[in-house]
Short mmCIF file of C-alpha atoms in Angstrom, two decimals:
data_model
loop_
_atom_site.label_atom_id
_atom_site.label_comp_id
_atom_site.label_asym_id
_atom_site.label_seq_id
_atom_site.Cartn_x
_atom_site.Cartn_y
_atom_site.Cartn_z
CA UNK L 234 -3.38 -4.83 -79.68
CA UNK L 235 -1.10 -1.94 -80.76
CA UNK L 236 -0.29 1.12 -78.99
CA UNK L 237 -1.64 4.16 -80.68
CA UNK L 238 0.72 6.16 -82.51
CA UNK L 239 -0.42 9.16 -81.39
CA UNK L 240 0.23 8.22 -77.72
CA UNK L 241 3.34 6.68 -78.85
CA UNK L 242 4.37 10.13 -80.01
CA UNK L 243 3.75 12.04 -77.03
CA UNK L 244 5.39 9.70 -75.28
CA UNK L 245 8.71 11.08 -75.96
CA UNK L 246 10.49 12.98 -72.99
CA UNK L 247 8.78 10.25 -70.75
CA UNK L 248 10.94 8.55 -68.03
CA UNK L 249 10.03 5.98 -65.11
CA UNK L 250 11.45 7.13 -62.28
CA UNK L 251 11.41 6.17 -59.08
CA UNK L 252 11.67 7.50 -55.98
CA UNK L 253 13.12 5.12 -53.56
CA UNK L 254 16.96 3.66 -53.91
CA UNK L 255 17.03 0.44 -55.68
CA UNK L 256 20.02 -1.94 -54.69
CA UNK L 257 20.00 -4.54 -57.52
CA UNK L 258 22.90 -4.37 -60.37
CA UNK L 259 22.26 -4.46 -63.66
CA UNK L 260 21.78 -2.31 -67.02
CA UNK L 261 18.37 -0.24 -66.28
CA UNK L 262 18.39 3.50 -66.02
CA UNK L 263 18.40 3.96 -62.12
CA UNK L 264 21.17 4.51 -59.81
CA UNK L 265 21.43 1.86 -57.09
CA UNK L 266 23.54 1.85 -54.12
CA UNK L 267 25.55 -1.06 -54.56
CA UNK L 268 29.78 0.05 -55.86
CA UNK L 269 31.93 -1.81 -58.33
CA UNK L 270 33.46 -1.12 -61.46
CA UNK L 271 30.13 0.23 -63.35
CA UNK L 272 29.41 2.52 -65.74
CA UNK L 273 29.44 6.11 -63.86
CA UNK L 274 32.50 6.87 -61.35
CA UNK L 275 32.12 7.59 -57.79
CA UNK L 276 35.30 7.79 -56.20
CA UNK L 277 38.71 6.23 -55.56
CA UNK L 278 39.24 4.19 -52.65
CA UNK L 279 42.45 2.37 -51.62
CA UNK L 280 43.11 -0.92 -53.10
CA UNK L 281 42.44 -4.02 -51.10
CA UNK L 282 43.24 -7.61 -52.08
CA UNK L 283 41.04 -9.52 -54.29
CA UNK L 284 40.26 -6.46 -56.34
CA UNK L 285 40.25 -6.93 -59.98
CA UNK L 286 43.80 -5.29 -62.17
CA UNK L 287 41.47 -3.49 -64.41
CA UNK L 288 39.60 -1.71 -61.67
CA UNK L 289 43.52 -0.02 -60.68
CA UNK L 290 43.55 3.43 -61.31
CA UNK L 291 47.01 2.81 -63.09
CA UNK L 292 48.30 6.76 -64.12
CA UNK L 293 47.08 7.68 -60.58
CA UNK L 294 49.52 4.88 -59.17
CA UNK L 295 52.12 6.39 -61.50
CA UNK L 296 51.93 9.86 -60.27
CA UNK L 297 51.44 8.71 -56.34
CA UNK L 298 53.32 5.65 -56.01
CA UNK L 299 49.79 4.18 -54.30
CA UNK L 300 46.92 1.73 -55.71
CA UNK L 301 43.88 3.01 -55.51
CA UNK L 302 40.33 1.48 -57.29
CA UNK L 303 37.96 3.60 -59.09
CA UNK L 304 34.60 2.95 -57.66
CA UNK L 305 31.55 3.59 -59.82
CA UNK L 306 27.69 3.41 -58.81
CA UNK L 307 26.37 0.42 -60.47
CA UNK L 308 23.25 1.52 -62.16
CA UNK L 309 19.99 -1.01 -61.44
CA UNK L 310 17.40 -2.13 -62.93
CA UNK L 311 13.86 -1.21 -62.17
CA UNK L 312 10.92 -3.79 -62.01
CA UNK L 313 7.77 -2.60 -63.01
CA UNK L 314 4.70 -4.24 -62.77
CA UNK L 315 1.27 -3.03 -63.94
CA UNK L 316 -1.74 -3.67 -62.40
CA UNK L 317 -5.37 -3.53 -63.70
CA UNK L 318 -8.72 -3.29 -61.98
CA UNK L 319 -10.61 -5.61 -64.69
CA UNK L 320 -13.78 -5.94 -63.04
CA UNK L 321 -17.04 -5.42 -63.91
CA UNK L 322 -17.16 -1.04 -63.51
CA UNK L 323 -14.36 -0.86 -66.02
CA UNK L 324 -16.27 -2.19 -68.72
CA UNK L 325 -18.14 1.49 -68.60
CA UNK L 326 -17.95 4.22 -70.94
CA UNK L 327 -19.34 7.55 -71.85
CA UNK L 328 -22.73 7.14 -73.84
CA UNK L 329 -20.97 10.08 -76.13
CA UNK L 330 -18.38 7.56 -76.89
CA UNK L 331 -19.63 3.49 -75.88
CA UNK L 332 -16.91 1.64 -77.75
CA UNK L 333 -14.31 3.32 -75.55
CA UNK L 334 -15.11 2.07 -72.20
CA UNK L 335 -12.60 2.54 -68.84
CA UNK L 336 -10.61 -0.97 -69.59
CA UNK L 337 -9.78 0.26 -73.11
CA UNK L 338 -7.81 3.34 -71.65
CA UNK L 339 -6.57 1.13 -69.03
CA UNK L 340 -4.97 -1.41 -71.69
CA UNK L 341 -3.91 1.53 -74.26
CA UNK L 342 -1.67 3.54 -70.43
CA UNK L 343 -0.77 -0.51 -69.48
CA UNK L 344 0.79 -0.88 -72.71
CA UNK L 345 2.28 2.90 -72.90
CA UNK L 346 4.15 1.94 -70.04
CA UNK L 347 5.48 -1.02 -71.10
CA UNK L 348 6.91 0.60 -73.81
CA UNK L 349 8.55 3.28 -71.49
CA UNK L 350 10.31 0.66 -69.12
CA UNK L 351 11.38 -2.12 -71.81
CA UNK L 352 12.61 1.27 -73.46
CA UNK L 353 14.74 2.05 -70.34
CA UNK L 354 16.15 -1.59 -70.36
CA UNK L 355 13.77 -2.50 -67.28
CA UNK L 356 11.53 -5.37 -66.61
CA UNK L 357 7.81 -5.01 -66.45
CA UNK L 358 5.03 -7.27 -65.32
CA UNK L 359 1.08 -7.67 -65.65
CA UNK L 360 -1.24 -8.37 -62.78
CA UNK L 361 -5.06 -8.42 -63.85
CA UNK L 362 -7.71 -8.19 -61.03
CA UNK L 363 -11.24 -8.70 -61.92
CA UNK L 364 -13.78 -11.84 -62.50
CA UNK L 365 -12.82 -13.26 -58.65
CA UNK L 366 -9.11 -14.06 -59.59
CA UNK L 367 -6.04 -12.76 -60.83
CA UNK L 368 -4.07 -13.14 -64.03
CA UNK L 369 -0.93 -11.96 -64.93
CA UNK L 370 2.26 -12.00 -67.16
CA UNK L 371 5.86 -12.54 -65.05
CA UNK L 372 8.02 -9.68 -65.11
CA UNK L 373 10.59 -9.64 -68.24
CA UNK L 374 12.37 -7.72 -70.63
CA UNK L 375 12.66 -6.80 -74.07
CA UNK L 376 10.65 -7.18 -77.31
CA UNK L 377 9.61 -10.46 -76.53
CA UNK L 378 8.12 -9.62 -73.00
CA UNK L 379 6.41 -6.68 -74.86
CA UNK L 380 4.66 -9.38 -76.80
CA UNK L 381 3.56 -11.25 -74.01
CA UNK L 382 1.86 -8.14 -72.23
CA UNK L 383 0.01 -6.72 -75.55
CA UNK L 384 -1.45 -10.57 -76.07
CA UNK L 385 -2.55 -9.86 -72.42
CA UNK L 386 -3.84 -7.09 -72.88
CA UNK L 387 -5.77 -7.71 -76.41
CA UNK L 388 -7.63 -10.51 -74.19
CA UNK L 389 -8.91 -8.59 -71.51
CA UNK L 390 -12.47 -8.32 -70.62
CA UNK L 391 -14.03 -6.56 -67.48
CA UNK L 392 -16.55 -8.61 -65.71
CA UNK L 393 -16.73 -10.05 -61.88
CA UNK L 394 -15.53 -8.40 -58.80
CA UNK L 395 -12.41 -8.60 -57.07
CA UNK L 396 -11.25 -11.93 -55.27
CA UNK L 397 -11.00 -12.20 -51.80
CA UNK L 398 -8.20 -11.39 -49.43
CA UNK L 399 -6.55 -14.72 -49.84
CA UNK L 400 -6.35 -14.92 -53.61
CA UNK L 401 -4.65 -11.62 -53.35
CA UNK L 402 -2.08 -12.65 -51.61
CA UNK L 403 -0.85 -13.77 -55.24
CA UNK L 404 0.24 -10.29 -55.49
CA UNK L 405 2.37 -10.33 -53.05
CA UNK L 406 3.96 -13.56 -54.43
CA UNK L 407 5.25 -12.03 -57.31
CA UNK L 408 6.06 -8.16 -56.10
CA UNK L 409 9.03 -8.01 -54.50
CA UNK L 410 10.09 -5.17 -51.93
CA UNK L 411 11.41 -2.26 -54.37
CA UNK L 412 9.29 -2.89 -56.77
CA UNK L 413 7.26 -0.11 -58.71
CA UNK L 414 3.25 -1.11 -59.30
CA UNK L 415 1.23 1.08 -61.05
CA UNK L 416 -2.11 0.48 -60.32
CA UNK L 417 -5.20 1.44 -62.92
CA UNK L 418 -8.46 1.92 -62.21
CA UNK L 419 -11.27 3.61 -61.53
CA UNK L 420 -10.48 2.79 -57.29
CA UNK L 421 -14.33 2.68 -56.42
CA UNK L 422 -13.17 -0.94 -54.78
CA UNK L 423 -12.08 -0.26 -51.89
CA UNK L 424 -10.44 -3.22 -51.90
CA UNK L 425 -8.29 -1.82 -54.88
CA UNK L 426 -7.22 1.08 -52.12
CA UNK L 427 -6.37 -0.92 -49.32
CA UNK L 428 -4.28 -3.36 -51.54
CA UNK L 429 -2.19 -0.27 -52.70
CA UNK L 430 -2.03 0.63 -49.37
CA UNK L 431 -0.48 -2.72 -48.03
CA UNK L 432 2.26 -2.50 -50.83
CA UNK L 433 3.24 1.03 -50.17
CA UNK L 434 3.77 -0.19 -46.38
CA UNK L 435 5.46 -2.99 -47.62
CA UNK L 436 8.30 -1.30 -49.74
CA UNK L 437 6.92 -1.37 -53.29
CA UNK L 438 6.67 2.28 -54.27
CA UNK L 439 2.58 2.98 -55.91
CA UNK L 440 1.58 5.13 -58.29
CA UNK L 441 -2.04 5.13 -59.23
CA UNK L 442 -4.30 6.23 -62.34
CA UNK L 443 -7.88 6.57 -61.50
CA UNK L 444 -10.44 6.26 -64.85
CA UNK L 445 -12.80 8.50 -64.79
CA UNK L 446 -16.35 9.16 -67.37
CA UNK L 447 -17.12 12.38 -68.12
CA UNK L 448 -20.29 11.68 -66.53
CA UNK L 449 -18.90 10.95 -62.96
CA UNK L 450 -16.57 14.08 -63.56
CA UNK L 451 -19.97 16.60 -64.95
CA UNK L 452 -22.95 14.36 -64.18
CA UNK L 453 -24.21 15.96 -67.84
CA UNK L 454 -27.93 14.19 -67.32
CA UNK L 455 -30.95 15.63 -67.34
CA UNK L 456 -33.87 13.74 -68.11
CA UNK L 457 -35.10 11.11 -66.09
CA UNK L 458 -33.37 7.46 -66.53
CA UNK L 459 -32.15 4.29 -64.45
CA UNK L 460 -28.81 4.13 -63.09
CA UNK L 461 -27.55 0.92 -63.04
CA UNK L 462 -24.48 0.04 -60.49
CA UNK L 463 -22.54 -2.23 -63.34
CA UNK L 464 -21.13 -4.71 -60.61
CA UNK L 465 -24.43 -5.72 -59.11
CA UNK L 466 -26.88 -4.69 -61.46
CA UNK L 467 -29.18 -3.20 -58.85
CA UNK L 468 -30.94 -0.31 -61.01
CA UNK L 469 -32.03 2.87 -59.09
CA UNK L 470 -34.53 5.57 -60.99
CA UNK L 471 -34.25 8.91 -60.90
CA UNK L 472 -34.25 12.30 -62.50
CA UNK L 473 -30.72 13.32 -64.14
CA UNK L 474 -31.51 16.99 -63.42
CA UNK L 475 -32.55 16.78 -59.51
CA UNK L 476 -29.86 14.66 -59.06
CA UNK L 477 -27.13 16.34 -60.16
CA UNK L 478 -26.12 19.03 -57.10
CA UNK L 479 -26.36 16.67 -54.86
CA UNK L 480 -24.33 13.94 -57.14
CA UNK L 481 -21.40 16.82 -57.67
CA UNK L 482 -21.05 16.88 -53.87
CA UNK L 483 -20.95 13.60 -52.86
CA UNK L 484 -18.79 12.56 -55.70
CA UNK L 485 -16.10 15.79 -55.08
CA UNK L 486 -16.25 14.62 -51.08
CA UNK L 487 -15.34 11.09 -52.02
CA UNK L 488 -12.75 11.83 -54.34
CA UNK L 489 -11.00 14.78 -51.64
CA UNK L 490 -10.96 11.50 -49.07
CA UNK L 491 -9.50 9.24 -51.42
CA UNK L 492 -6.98 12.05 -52.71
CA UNK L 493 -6.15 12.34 -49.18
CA UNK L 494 -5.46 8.52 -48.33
CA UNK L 495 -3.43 7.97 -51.24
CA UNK L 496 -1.09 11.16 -49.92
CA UNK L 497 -1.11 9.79 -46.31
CA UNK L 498 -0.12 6.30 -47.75
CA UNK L 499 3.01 8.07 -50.14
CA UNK L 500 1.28 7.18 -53.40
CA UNK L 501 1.88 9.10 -56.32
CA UNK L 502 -2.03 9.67 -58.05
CA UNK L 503 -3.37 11.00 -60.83
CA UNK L 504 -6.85 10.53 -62.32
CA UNK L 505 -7.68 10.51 -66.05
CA UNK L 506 -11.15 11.30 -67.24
CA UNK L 507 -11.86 9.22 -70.98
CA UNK L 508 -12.27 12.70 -72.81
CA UNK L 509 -8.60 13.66 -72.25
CA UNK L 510 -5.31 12.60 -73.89
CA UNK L 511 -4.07 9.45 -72.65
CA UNK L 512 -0.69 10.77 -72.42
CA UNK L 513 -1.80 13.29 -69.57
CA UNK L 514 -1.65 10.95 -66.49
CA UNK L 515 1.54 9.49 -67.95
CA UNK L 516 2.84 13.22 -67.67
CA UNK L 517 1.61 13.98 -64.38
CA UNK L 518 3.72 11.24 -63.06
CA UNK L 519 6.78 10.19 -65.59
CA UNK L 520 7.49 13.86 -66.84
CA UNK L 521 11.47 14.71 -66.42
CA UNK L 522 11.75 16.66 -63.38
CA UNK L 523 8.54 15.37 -61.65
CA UNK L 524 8.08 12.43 -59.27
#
């Protein structure tokens, strides 16, 4: 799959940021706390054996008659990894647009990021949850790792539920503490919640990007119809019309709770509906100046 070059467009002025210090050394985009001779100064401190000639300050020796080091802030890489709710409810779409279903924007924002942190010169990783088990793509870099994640991606299918607790502990096999995961989904599972919950606790920073339809966002029916619960297929008739206060209500209550837990838990949200720009969640959380 490809990322859309409209969303590639808007994309621009997009930066993954994140909020807790990062310790690790390398070439990303994010300041870490660990000192050495990097690539942004700090300060001077006074010379102690075993430091390295080159990191001797020497025209400030010349004009004091002391050896001091010029310590810099190191800057660190970020690791990103992406994970998708790929069960069953994804796989639905807006009958004003059925070939565009939940998963699809999920795969197009997946892939949008990947761009944004391979861009930055960090490492990003795929997790898929959905059909009772978990697939992913290691964490990497550069074009090549962007390869792997779009074959991912172009393979995915929604279908299933999610797996129990103790195939999820795969998750925490491969995110290490300081990590970044962006979850996506539409967070109906609460599974999905509580998992997002345990890594916030745990020291990987969450961000989340709940998929909406435009019909669980206006509930636009009004004729009568069956609504069929796409995990379990249990089909419940009723009239679109009658329905809909009542629907509106519930649904605005549930989503104020889950807002709410998300806060309480220090996860950055946003939620999506499948008649907006793609790029808007992305925004909401990866604008300059935000986050």
């Amino acid at each position: 799959m490809a990322l859309d070059p409209a969303l590639r467009a808007r994309l621009r002025g997009l930066r993954i940021t994140p909020q807790r210090a990062f310790a690790r050394a390398g070439m990303g985009q994010h300041r870490g706390r660990e000192r050495g001779t990097g690539l942004e100064f700090s300060q001077y401190r006074a010379y102690e054996p075993g430091d390295a000639p080159k990191a001797i300050d020497w025209k400030l020796y010349a004009r004091s008659d002391r050896l001091f080091v010029r310590e810099a802030e190191r800057e660190s890489p970020l690791t990103v990894w992406v994970l998708i709710d790929t069960s069953a409810s994804m796989g639905q779409a807006d009958e004003e647009r059925p070939a565009f279903a939940r998963l699809d924007a999920a795969r197009q924002l997946a892939l949008a990021v990947c761009e944004l942190a391979i861009g930055q010169g960090d490492r990003v990783g795929l997790l898929c949850v959905g059909r009772d088990r978990i697939d992913g793509a290691p964490a990497g870099a550069g074009p090549r790792q962007r390869d792997r994640v779009r074959l991912m991606l172009d393979g995915l299918q929604a279908g299933g539920g999610w797996p129990d607790a103790a195939r999820l502990s795969q998750v925490w096999e491969r995110i290490a503490a300081d990590d970044l995961v962006l979850v996506l989904g539409d967070l109906f599972e609460p599974a999905s919640v509580a998992l997002a919950e345990r890594l916030a606790a745990a020291r990987r920073e969450v961000l989340a990007i709940q998929l909406l339809t435009v019909g669980e966002r206006d509930f636009p029916y009004r004729d009568g119809r069956r609504f069929v619960e796409p995990e379990t297929g249990e089909a419940v008739p009723g009239d679109g019309a009658a329905l809909r206060e009542d629907f509106l209500a519930r649904f605005g209550a549930a989503q104020g709770a889950l807002v709410s837990r998300l806060d309480a838990a220090g996860i950055r949200y946003a939620s999506h509906v499948l008649d907006a720009p793609l790029d808007t969640p992305l925004r909401a959380l990866f604008a300059q100046g935000r986050g």
